[in-house]
Amino acid sequence: MIRKRSAICAIAWVLGFGTAAAAVASPPVNTLKSQSVVEVEARMKLAQEINDSLFSFSELAFQEYETAKYLTEALEKEGFTVQRGVAGLPTGWVARWTNGTGGPVIALGSDIDGIPKANQKPGIPWREPLVAGAPGHGEGHNSGQAVNIVAALAVRDLMKRHNIAGTLLLWPGVAEELVAGKAFMVREGVFKDVDAVLFTHVGNNLETAWGQPLGTGLVSVEYTFNGESAHSAAAPWRGRSALDAVELMNMGWNMRREHLRPEQRSHYVISDGGDQPNVVPSVASVWYFFREQDFKGIQKSFDIGNSISEAAAKMTDTTVTRRIIGTAAPRHFNRPIAEAAYANIKAVGLPKWTDGEQAFAKLVQKNVQAEKQEGLAVDLKKFEPPLAEPKSGGSDDIGDVSWTVPTITINYPSNIPELPGHHWSNAIAMATPIAHKGVVAGAKVVAMTTLDLLTNAKLRQAARDYFTNVQTKTQKYLPMIGPNDKPAIEINAEIMARYKPELSKYYYDPVRYPTYLDQLGIQFPVLEKPTGTDDGK
């Protein structure tokens, strides 16, 4: 394969990557970083194939079987040792490659699951699913493993070539959309010998951060009420309605919201409301997410929810049990590693977007009525200290990992700004040149930062010192799952069984087609809707 040296190889590397990373800026390591960029660019086609293949599988949380099979077989072919079924997760795995004896262990992780009802043709800037009602990658989790695998292969070759000791460990975020996988991997000890974790997540800019970001941690719990069935018309007095208990719990929680901190977030769905109206429901379930910004707040909301559930059971003469589905600790990211990563982000920079890509992005923003319709990012986000009072928001179970080992998240620009999130529109760009360019940019940063960590003992020590003396000085990790809690691996099984036969007709075949867009007959960028079509809104 002919490898062309990128312009980045000519970058004049400068000192000042932050106190912890300054020792990295020596000529041998600078050369390694330049070589890693060349290695990543040589694998652009592989990055595209991984990204597009995972997009086509469209698998939901706990049901990422095709995704896991594809990724683990690819890594085994590259010489990684793969352990499957990790932490009681059928789609969980860990892949290791070691050079020499000893050396640091650097773990690269990214999520793999999709979003319900988010199926969407890539490259079509309006609503047009491939399979109506099916799941899809309405967040972009199809892209992160492409970032990590390409980066890992680039670093692996340099480790062999230059006799750099160490271990690369790759792993998936299973069921992240349910925040239900990583805590079990932490409990299993997956990260016990790891020196640092570089986690990647799709975004619309190339960025990283340290400290506590905006957002929350959470506990996800399902309450199941058990009563007594009866004929709803003939003898309703003989029944004890579990659904009544569910509704009373929801009313009680909704009344209590007014007296909780504004920063809390909580939501529920009735996961089982009974069978049919003429039978008093003997069993009914409600599934809650309790979110807060620290461990104490999460536990407080959980305790309140438990009390309300027990009160609802007493009012209806039913009984209640609860099951933890998932948990996410509040995130806290490592400052020295983030400083080193941001130096690499500045060196790599954002992709160069074409006029067509920008026009496409602006059309998508227009079609979803985004507040800003400025297209793809052209300026890097600044690397700034965390807010003194972080704002509330979403959760990610990378938080559990971040309290176990020095960790950062690197976001890469594979999606379009100003989209709703967890939405079919977030799938539009995720198997297009926009996603492919973002993946390659992210892989360069991950490869370069992995080399920093492998070769700079001072950086690793600074990361550990921050973890020990700053992050965990007064707050230790408080896991929400107990030793007997098990992953809810049955969730989404029926949905995938319903849609997989039709979805499989559209799995990407990289042998026959250069890209997934080619396989679908989509000429990118699509900027005009054919006359007579319905946008499906």
mmCIF file of N, CA and C in Angstrom, residues 30-124:
data_model
loop_
_atom_site.group_PDB
_atom_site.id
_atom_site.type_symbol
_atom_site.label_atom_id
_atom_site.label_comp_id
_atom_site.label_asym_id
_atom_site.label_seq_id
_atom_site.Cartn_x
_atom_site.Cartn_y
_atom_site.Cartn_z
ATOM 1 N N ASN A 30 8.150 12.762 18.938
ATOM 2 C CA ASN A 30 7.568 13.561 17.865
ATOM 3 C C ASN A 30 7.559 12.789 16.559
ATOM 4 N N THR A 31 8.629 12.069 16.328
ATOM 5 C CA THR A 31 8.712 11.252 15.110
ATOM 6 C C THR A 31 7.657 10.155 15.140
ATOM 7 N N LEU A 32 7.497 9.532 16.317
ATOM 8 C CA LEU A 32 6.471 8.501 16.457
ATOM 9 C C LEU A 32 5.084 9.063 16.159
ATOM 10 N N LYS A 33 4.821 10.240 16.654
ATOM 11 C CA LYS A 33 3.501 10.837 16.421
ATOM 12 C C LYS A 33 3.281 11.121 14.941
ATOM 13 N N SER A 34 4.294 11.640 14.292
ATOM 14 C CA SER A 34 4.164 11.877 12.849
ATOM 15 C C SER A 34 3.930 10.573 12.102
ATOM 16 N N GLN A 35 4.633 9.534 12.519
ATOM 17 C CA GLN A 35 4.452 8.230 11.877
ATOM 18 C C GLN A 35 3.053 7.682 12.151
ATOM 19 N N SER A 36 2.517 7.942 13.339
ATOM 20 C CA SER A 36 1.179 7.434 13.652
ATOM 21 C C SER A 36 0.126 8.066 12.753
ATOM 22 N N VAL A 37 0.322 9.339 12.395
ATOM 23 C CA VAL A 37 -0.608 10.001 11.485
ATOM 24 C C VAL A 37 -0.588 9.311 10.122
ATOM 25 N N VAL A 38 0.617 8.985 9.654
ATOM 26 C CA VAL A 38 0.746 8.272 8.382
ATOM 27 C C VAL A 38 0.059 6.909 8.469
ATOM 28 N N GLU A 39 0.258 6.213 9.588
ATOM 29 C CA GLU A 39 -0.348 4.889 9.763
ATOM 30 C C GLU A 39 -1.877 4.975 9.779
ATOM 31 N N VAL A 40 -2.407 5.987 10.428
ATOM 32 C CA VAL A 40 -3.866 6.157 10.455
ATOM 33 C C VAL A 40 -4.390 6.454 9.063
ATOM 34 N N GLU A 41 -3.739 7.358 8.351
ATOM 35 C CA GLU A 41 -4.215 7.721 7.015
ATOM 36 C C GLU A 41 -4.143 6.532 6.059
ATOM 37 N N ALA A 42 -3.204 5.641 6.301
ATOM 38 C CA ALA A 42 -3.111 4.432 5.467
ATOM 39 C C ALA A 42 -4.279 3.492 5.706
ATOM 40 N N ARG A 43 -5.012 3.704 6.806
ATOM 41 C CA ARG A 43 -6.141 2.836 7.153
ATOM 42 C C ARG A 43 -7.477 3.562 7.030
ATOM 43 N N MET A 44 -7.522 4.602 6.231
ATOM 44 C CA MET A 44 -8.777 5.328 6.050
ATOM 45 C C MET A 44 -9.877 4.434 5.505
ATOM 46 N N LYS A 45 -9.528 3.548 4.607
ATOM 47 C CA LYS A 45 -10.519 2.636 4.053
ATOM 48 C C LYS A 45 -11.055 1.692 5.124
ATOM 49 N N LEU A 46 -10.179 1.186 5.985
ATOM 50 C CA LEU A 46 -10.617 0.316 7.079
ATOM 51 C C LEU A 46 -11.541 1.073 8.016
ATOM 52 N N ALA A 47 -11.198 2.324 8.328
ATOM 53 C CA ALA A 47 -12.052 3.131 9.203
ATOM 54 C C ALA A 47 -13.447 3.268 8.612
ATOM 55 N N GLN A 48 -13.515 3.532 7.329
ATOM 56 C CA GLN A 48 -14.815 3.674 6.656
ATOM 57 C C GLN A 48 -15.598 2.359 6.698
ATOM 58 N N GLU A 49 -14.927 1.239 6.477
ATOM 59 C CA GLU A 49 -15.624 -0.052 6.460
ATOM 60 C C GLU A 49 -16.175 -0.414 7.832
ATOM 61 N N ILE A 50 -15.392 -0.185 8.890
ATOM 62 C CA ILE A 50 -15.886 -0.471 10.242
ATOM 63 C C ILE A 50 -17.073 0.424 10.562
ATOM 64 N N ASN A 51 -16.930 1.708 10.299
ATOM 65 C CA ASN A 51 -17.998 2.669 10.569
ATOM 66 C C ASN A 51 -19.286 2.283 9.844
ATOM 67 N N ASP A 52 -19.192 2.004 8.557
ATOM 68 C CA ASP A 52 -20.385 1.719 7.762
ATOM 69 C C ASP A 52 -21.001 0.363 8.103
ATOM 70 N N SER A 53 -20.156 -0.607 8.419
ATOM 71 C CA SER A 53 -20.680 -1.929 8.781
ATOM 72 C C SER A 53 -21.508 -1.854 10.051
ATOM 73 N N LEU A 54 -20.972 -1.202 11.081
ATOM 74 C CA LEU A 54 -21.712 -1.097 12.329
ATOM 75 C C LEU A 54 -22.981 -0.279 12.158
ATOM 76 N N PHE A 55 -22.928 0.745 11.317
ATOM 77 C CA PHE A 55 -24.136 1.512 11.031
ATOM 78 C C PHE A 55 -25.219 0.594 10.464
ATOM 79 N N SER A 56 -24.844 -0.296 9.571
ATOM 80 C CA SER A 56 -25.835 -1.142 8.899
ATOM 81 C C SER A 56 -26.450 -2.178 9.837
ATOM 82 N N PHE A 57 -25.745 -2.568 10.908
ATOM 83 C CA PHE A 57 -26.287 -3.573 11.819
ATOM 84 C C PHE A 57 -27.450 -3.023 12.653
ATOM 85 N N SER A 58 -27.394 -1.752 13.040
ATOM 86 C CA SER A 58 -28.517 -1.076 13.720
ATOM 87 C C SER A 58 -29.029 -1.857 14.923
ATOM 88 N N GLU A 59 -28.135 -2.198 15.855
ATOM 89 C CA GLU A 59 -28.524 -3.050 16.979
ATOM 90 C C GLU A 59 -28.726 -2.253 18.262
ATOM 91 N N LEU A 60 -29.720 -2.683 19.031
ATOM 92 C CA LEU A 60 -30.056 -2.028 20.289
ATOM 93 C C LEU A 60 -29.231 -2.570 21.456
ATOM 94 N N ALA A 61 -29.343 -1.879 22.581
ATOM 95 C CA ALA A 61 -28.622 -2.240 23.795
ATOM 96 C C ALA A 61 -28.839 -3.699 24.177
ATOM 97 N N PHE A 62 -27.768 -4.356 24.554
ATOM 98 C CA PHE A 62 -27.701 -5.761 24.952
ATOM 99 C C PHE A 62 -27.877 -6.732 23.785
ATOM 100 N N GLN A 63 -28.198 -6.233 22.591
ATOM 101 C CA GLN A 63 -28.441 -7.115 21.441
ATOM 102 C C GLN A 63 -27.422 -6.844 20.326
ATOM 103 N N GLU A 64 -26.222 -6.394 20.692
ATOM 104 C CA GLU A 64 -25.226 -5.990 19.681
ATOM 105 C C GLU A 64 -24.421 -7.200 19.181
ATOM 106 N N TYR A 65 -25.121 -8.264 18.795
ATOM 107 C CA TYR A 65 -24.453 -9.524 18.461
ATOM 108 C C TYR A 65 -23.663 -9.445 17.163
ATOM 109 N N GLU A 66 -24.265 -8.901 16.109
ATOM 110 C CA GLU A 66 -23.541 -8.774 14.845
ATOM 111 C C GLU A 66 -22.341 -7.837 15.005
ATOM 112 N N THR A 67 -22.547 -6.768 15.760
ATOM 113 C CA THR A 67 -21.472 -5.809 16.009
ATOM 114 C C THR A 67 -20.314 -6.473 16.748
ATOM 115 N N ALA A 68 -20.631 -7.216 17.810
ATOM 116 C CA ALA A 68 -19.587 -7.879 18.592
ATOM 117 C C ALA A 68 -18.851 -8.926 17.758
ATOM 118 N N LYS A 69 -19.586 -9.681 16.960
ATOM 119 C CA LYS A 69 -18.973 -10.706 16.117
ATOM 120 C C LYS A 69 -18.020 -10.064 15.107
ATOM 121 N N TYR A 70 -18.478 -9.019 14.478
ATOM 122 C CA TYR A 70 -17.665 -8.330 13.466
ATOM 123 C C TYR A 70 -16.376 -7.780 14.084
ATOM 124 N N LEU A 71 -16.494 -7.098 15.210
ATOM 125 C CA LEU A 71 -15.341 -6.438 15.812
ATOM 126 C C LEU A 71 -14.341 -7.440 16.379
ATOM 127 N N THR A 72 -14.830 -8.454 17.077
ATOM 128 C CA THR A 72 -13.910 -9.407 17.693
ATOM 129 C C THR A 72 -13.184 -10.239 16.642
ATOM 130 N N GLU A 73 -13.882 -10.611 15.580
ATOM 131 C CA GLU A 73 -13.203 -11.367 14.513
ATOM 132 C C GLU A 73 -12.156 -10.507 13.816
ATOM 133 N N ALA A 74 -12.458 -9.230 13.617
ATOM 134 C CA ALA A 74 -11.490 -8.329 12.992
ATOM 135 C C ALA A 74 -10.253 -8.178 13.866
ATOM 136 N N LEU A 75 -10.436 -8.056 15.170
ATOM 137 C CA LEU A 75 -9.302 -7.880 16.075
ATOM 138 C C LEU A 75 -8.480 -9.157 16.197
ATOM 139 N N GLU A 76 -9.144 -10.301 16.195
ATOM 140 C CA GLU A 76 -8.394 -11.564 16.231
ATOM 141 C C GLU A 76 -7.530 -11.730 14.991
ATOM 142 N N LYS A 77 -8.040 -11.320 13.849
ATOM 143 C CA LYS A 77 -7.244 -11.397 12.618
ATOM 144 C C LYS A 77 -6.015 -10.502 12.692
ATOM 145 N N GLU A 78 -6.088 -9.457 13.509
ATOM 146 C CA GLU A 78 -4.960 -8.541 13.670
ATOM 147 C C GLU A 78 -4.034 -8.951 14.810
ATOM 148 N N GLY A 79 -4.268 -10.126 15.397
ATOM 149 C CA GLY A 79 -3.356 -10.638 16.411
ATOM 150 C C GLY A 79 -3.731 -10.315 17.844
ATOM 151 N N PHE A 80 -4.903 -9.736 18.077
ATOM 152 C CA PHE A 80 -5.350 -9.464 19.436
ATOM 153 C C PHE A 80 -5.935 -10.737 20.051
ATOM 154 N N THR A 81 -5.719 -10.896 21.339
ATOM 155 C CA THR A 81 -6.335 -11.989 22.093
ATOM 156 C C THR A 81 -7.670 -11.495 22.634
ATOM 157 N N VAL A 82 -8.745 -12.191 22.309
ATOM 158 C CA VAL A 82 -10.087 -11.711 22.629
ATOM 159 C C VAL A 82 -10.730 -12.610 23.677
ATOM 160 N N GLN A 83 -11.266 -11.984 24.703
ATOM 161 C CA GLN A 83 -12.093 -12.666 25.693
ATOM 162 C C GLN A 83 -13.532 -12.216 25.489
ATOM 163 N N ARG A 84 -14.425 -13.166 25.249
ATOM 164 C CA ARG A 84 -15.815 -12.845 24.982
ATOM 165 C C ARG A 84 -16.693 -13.092 26.207
ATOM 166 N N GLY A 85 -17.907 -12.518 26.174
ATOM 167 C CA GLY A 85 -18.858 -12.734 27.252
ATOM 168 C C GLY A 85 -18.408 -12.144 28.576
ATOM 169 N N VAL A 86 -17.684 -11.046 28.530
ATOM 170 C CA VAL A 86 -17.115 -10.439 29.727
ATOM 171 C C VAL A 86 -18.218 -9.872 30.623
ATOM 172 N N ALA A 87 -18.076 -10.049 31.927
ATOM 173 C CA ALA A 87 -18.935 -9.441 32.943
ATOM 174 C C ALA A 87 -20.406 -9.831 32.796
ATOM 175 N N GLY A 88 -20.660 -11.030 32.292
ATOM 176 C CA GLY A 88 -22.034 -11.475 32.125
ATOM 177 C C GLY A 88 -22.760 -10.809 30.985
ATOM 178 N N LEU A 89 -22.001 -10.146 30.105
ATOM 179 C CA LEU A 89 -22.568 -9.456 28.946
ATOM 180 C C LEU A 89 -22.293 -10.302 27.703
ATOM 181 N N PRO A 90 -23.305 -10.908 27.101
ATOM 182 C CA PRO A 90 -23.060 -11.739 25.917
ATOM 183 C C PRO A 90 -22.368 -10.987 24.784
ATOM 184 N N THR A 91 -22.592 -9.678 24.698
ATOM 185 C CA THR A 91 -21.945 -8.892 23.643
ATOM 186 C C THR A 91 -20.747 -8.110 24.180
ATOM 187 N N GLY A 92 -20.347 -8.410 25.407
ATOM 188 C CA GLY A 92 -19.161 -7.780 25.973
ATOM 189 C C GLY A 92 -17.909 -8.560 25.615
ATOM 190 N N TRP A 93 -16.798 -7.867 25.483
ATOM 191 C CA TRP A 93 -15.527 -8.502 25.142
ATOM 192 C C TRP A 93 -14.370 -7.596 25.536
ATOM 193 N N VAL A 94 -13.200 -8.182 25.625
ATOM 194 C CA VAL A 94 -11.972 -7.432 25.836
ATOM 195 C C VAL A 94 -10.930 -8.001 24.889
ATOM 196 N N ALA A 95 -10.248 -7.134 24.155
ATOM 197 C CA ALA A 95 -9.208 -7.556 23.204
ATOM 198 C C ALA A 95 -7.875 -6.973 23.654
ATOM 199 N N ARG A 96 -6.853 -7.829 23.777
ATOM 200 C CA ARG A 96 -5.534 -7.396 24.246
ATOM 201 C C ARG A 96 -4.457 -7.694 23.204
ATOM 202 N N TRP A 97 -3.528 -6.769 23.117
ATOM 203 C CA TRP A 97 -2.296 -7.013 22.357
ATOM 204 C C TRP A 97 -1.149 -6.458 23.182
ATOM 205 N N THR A 98 -0.129 -7.308 23.409
ATOM 206 C CA THR A 98 0.988 -6.936 24.273
ATOM 207 C C THR A 98 2.293 -7.042 23.513
ATOM 208 N N ASN A 99 3.147 -6.062 23.715
ATOM 209 C CA ASN A 99 4.492 -6.084 23.149
ATOM 210 C C ASN A 99 5.501 -6.095 24.295
ATOM 211 N N GLY A 100 6.374 -7.102 24.289
ATOM 212 C CA GLY A 100 7.377 -7.198 25.333
ATOM 213 C C GLY A 100 6.771 -7.638 26.648
ATOM 214 N N THR A 101 7.513 -7.424 27.709
ATOM 215 C CA THR A 101 7.043 -7.761 29.045
ATOM 216 C C THR A 101 6.901 -6.478 29.850
ATOM 217 N N GLY A 102 5.886 -6.439 30.673
ATOM 218 C CA GLY A 102 5.651 -5.229 31.448
ATOM 219 C C GLY A 102 5.152 -4.101 30.577
ATOM 220 N N GLY A 103 5.423 -2.883 30.994
ATOM 221 C CA GLY A 103 4.970 -1.727 30.239
ATOM 222 C C GLY A 103 3.570 -1.322 30.630
ATOM 223 N N PRO A 104 3.180 -0.105 30.297
ATOM 224 C CA PRO A 104 1.847 0.396 30.656
ATOM 225 C C PRO A 104 0.740 -0.290 29.874
ATOM 226 N N VAL A 105 -0.451 -0.248 30.447
ATOM 227 C CA VAL A 105 -1.647 -0.788 29.801
ATOM 228 C C VAL A 105 -2.568 0.387 29.495
ATOM 229 N N ILE A 106 -2.842 0.601 28.220
ATOM 230 C CA ILE A 106 -3.691 1.696 27.786
ATOM 231 C C ILE A 106 -4.962 1.104 27.179
ATOM 232 N N ALA A 107 -6.107 1.508 27.707
ATOM 233 C CA ALA A 107 -7.393 0.954 27.277
ATOM 234 C C ALA A 107 -8.134 1.969 26.415
ATOM 235 N N LEU A 108 -8.650 1.490 25.291
ATOM 236 C CA LEU A 108 -9.429 2.309 24.363
ATOM 237 C C LEU A 108 -10.846 1.753 24.307
ATOM 238 N N GLY A 109 -11.829 2.585 24.648
ATOM 239 C CA GLY A 109 -13.212 2.123 24.668
ATOM 240 C C GLY A 109 -14.142 3.048 23.911
ATOM 241 N N SER A 110 -15.253 2.494 23.439
ATOM 242 C CA SER A 110 -16.298 3.289 22.801
ATOM 243 C C SER A 110 -17.582 2.478 22.751
ATOM 244 N N ASP A 111 -18.717 3.181 22.729
ATOM 245 C CA ASP A 111 -20.022 2.528 22.782
ATOM 246 C C ASP A 111 -20.412 1.943 21.425
ATOM 247 N N ILE A 112 -21.390 1.011 21.452
ATOM 248 C CA ILE A 112 -21.719 0.294 20.214
ATOM 249 C C ILE A 112 -23.212 0.186 19.925
ATOM 250 N N ASP A 113 -24.096 0.611 20.827
ATOM 251 C CA ASP A 113 -25.517 0.334 20.629
ATOM 252 C C ASP A 113 -26.248 1.503 19.989
ATOM 253 N N GLY A 114 -27.444 1.193 19.477
ATOM 254 C CA GLY A 114 -28.252 2.165 18.755
ATOM 255 C C GLY A 114 -29.450 2.650 19.542
ATOM 256 N N ILE A 115 -30.362 3.316 18.823
ATOM 257 C CA ILE A 115 -31.510 3.995 19.416
ATOM 258 C C ILE A 115 -32.802 3.393 18.838
ATOM 259 N N PRO A 116 -33.816 3.145 19.672
ATOM 260 C CA PRO A 116 -35.087 2.621 19.144
ATOM 261 C C PRO A 116 -35.717 3.573 18.124
ATOM 262 N N LYS A 117 -36.298 2.994 17.096
ATOM 263 C CA LYS A 117 -37.091 3.721 16.093
ATOM 264 C C LYS A 117 -36.303 4.829 15.375
ATOM 265 N N ALA A 118 -34.981 4.734 15.374
ATOM 266 C CA ALA A 118 -34.149 5.782 14.763
ATOM 267 C C ALA A 118 -33.586 5.364 13.408
ATOM 268 N N ASN A 119 -34.137 4.311 12.821
ATOM 269 C CA ASN A 119 -33.618 3.855 11.539
ATOM 270 C C ASN A 119 -33.760 4.950 10.484
ATOM 271 N N GLN A 120 -32.690 5.167 9.712
ATOM 272 C CA GLN A 120 -32.660 6.268 8.759
ATOM 273 C C GLN A 120 -31.645 5.964 7.661
ATOM 274 N N LYS A 121 -32.005 6.274 6.415
ATOM 275 C CA LYS A 121 -31.036 6.164 5.333
ATOM 276 C C LYS A 121 -29.941 7.202 5.529
ATOM 277 N N PRO A 122 -28.694 6.786 5.481
ATOM 278 C CA PRO A 122 -27.625 7.776 5.600
ATOM 279 C C PRO A 122 -27.564 8.643 4.344
ATOM 280 N N GLY A 123 -27.184 9.878 4.524
ATOM 281 C CA GLY A 123 -27.003 10.762 3.378
ATOM 282 C C GLY A 123 -28.280 11.338 2.814
ATOM 283 N N ILE A 124 -29.418 11.074 3.453
ATOM 284 C CA ILE A 124 -30.704 11.640 3.029
ATOM 285 C C ILE A 124 -31.121 12.667 4.070
#
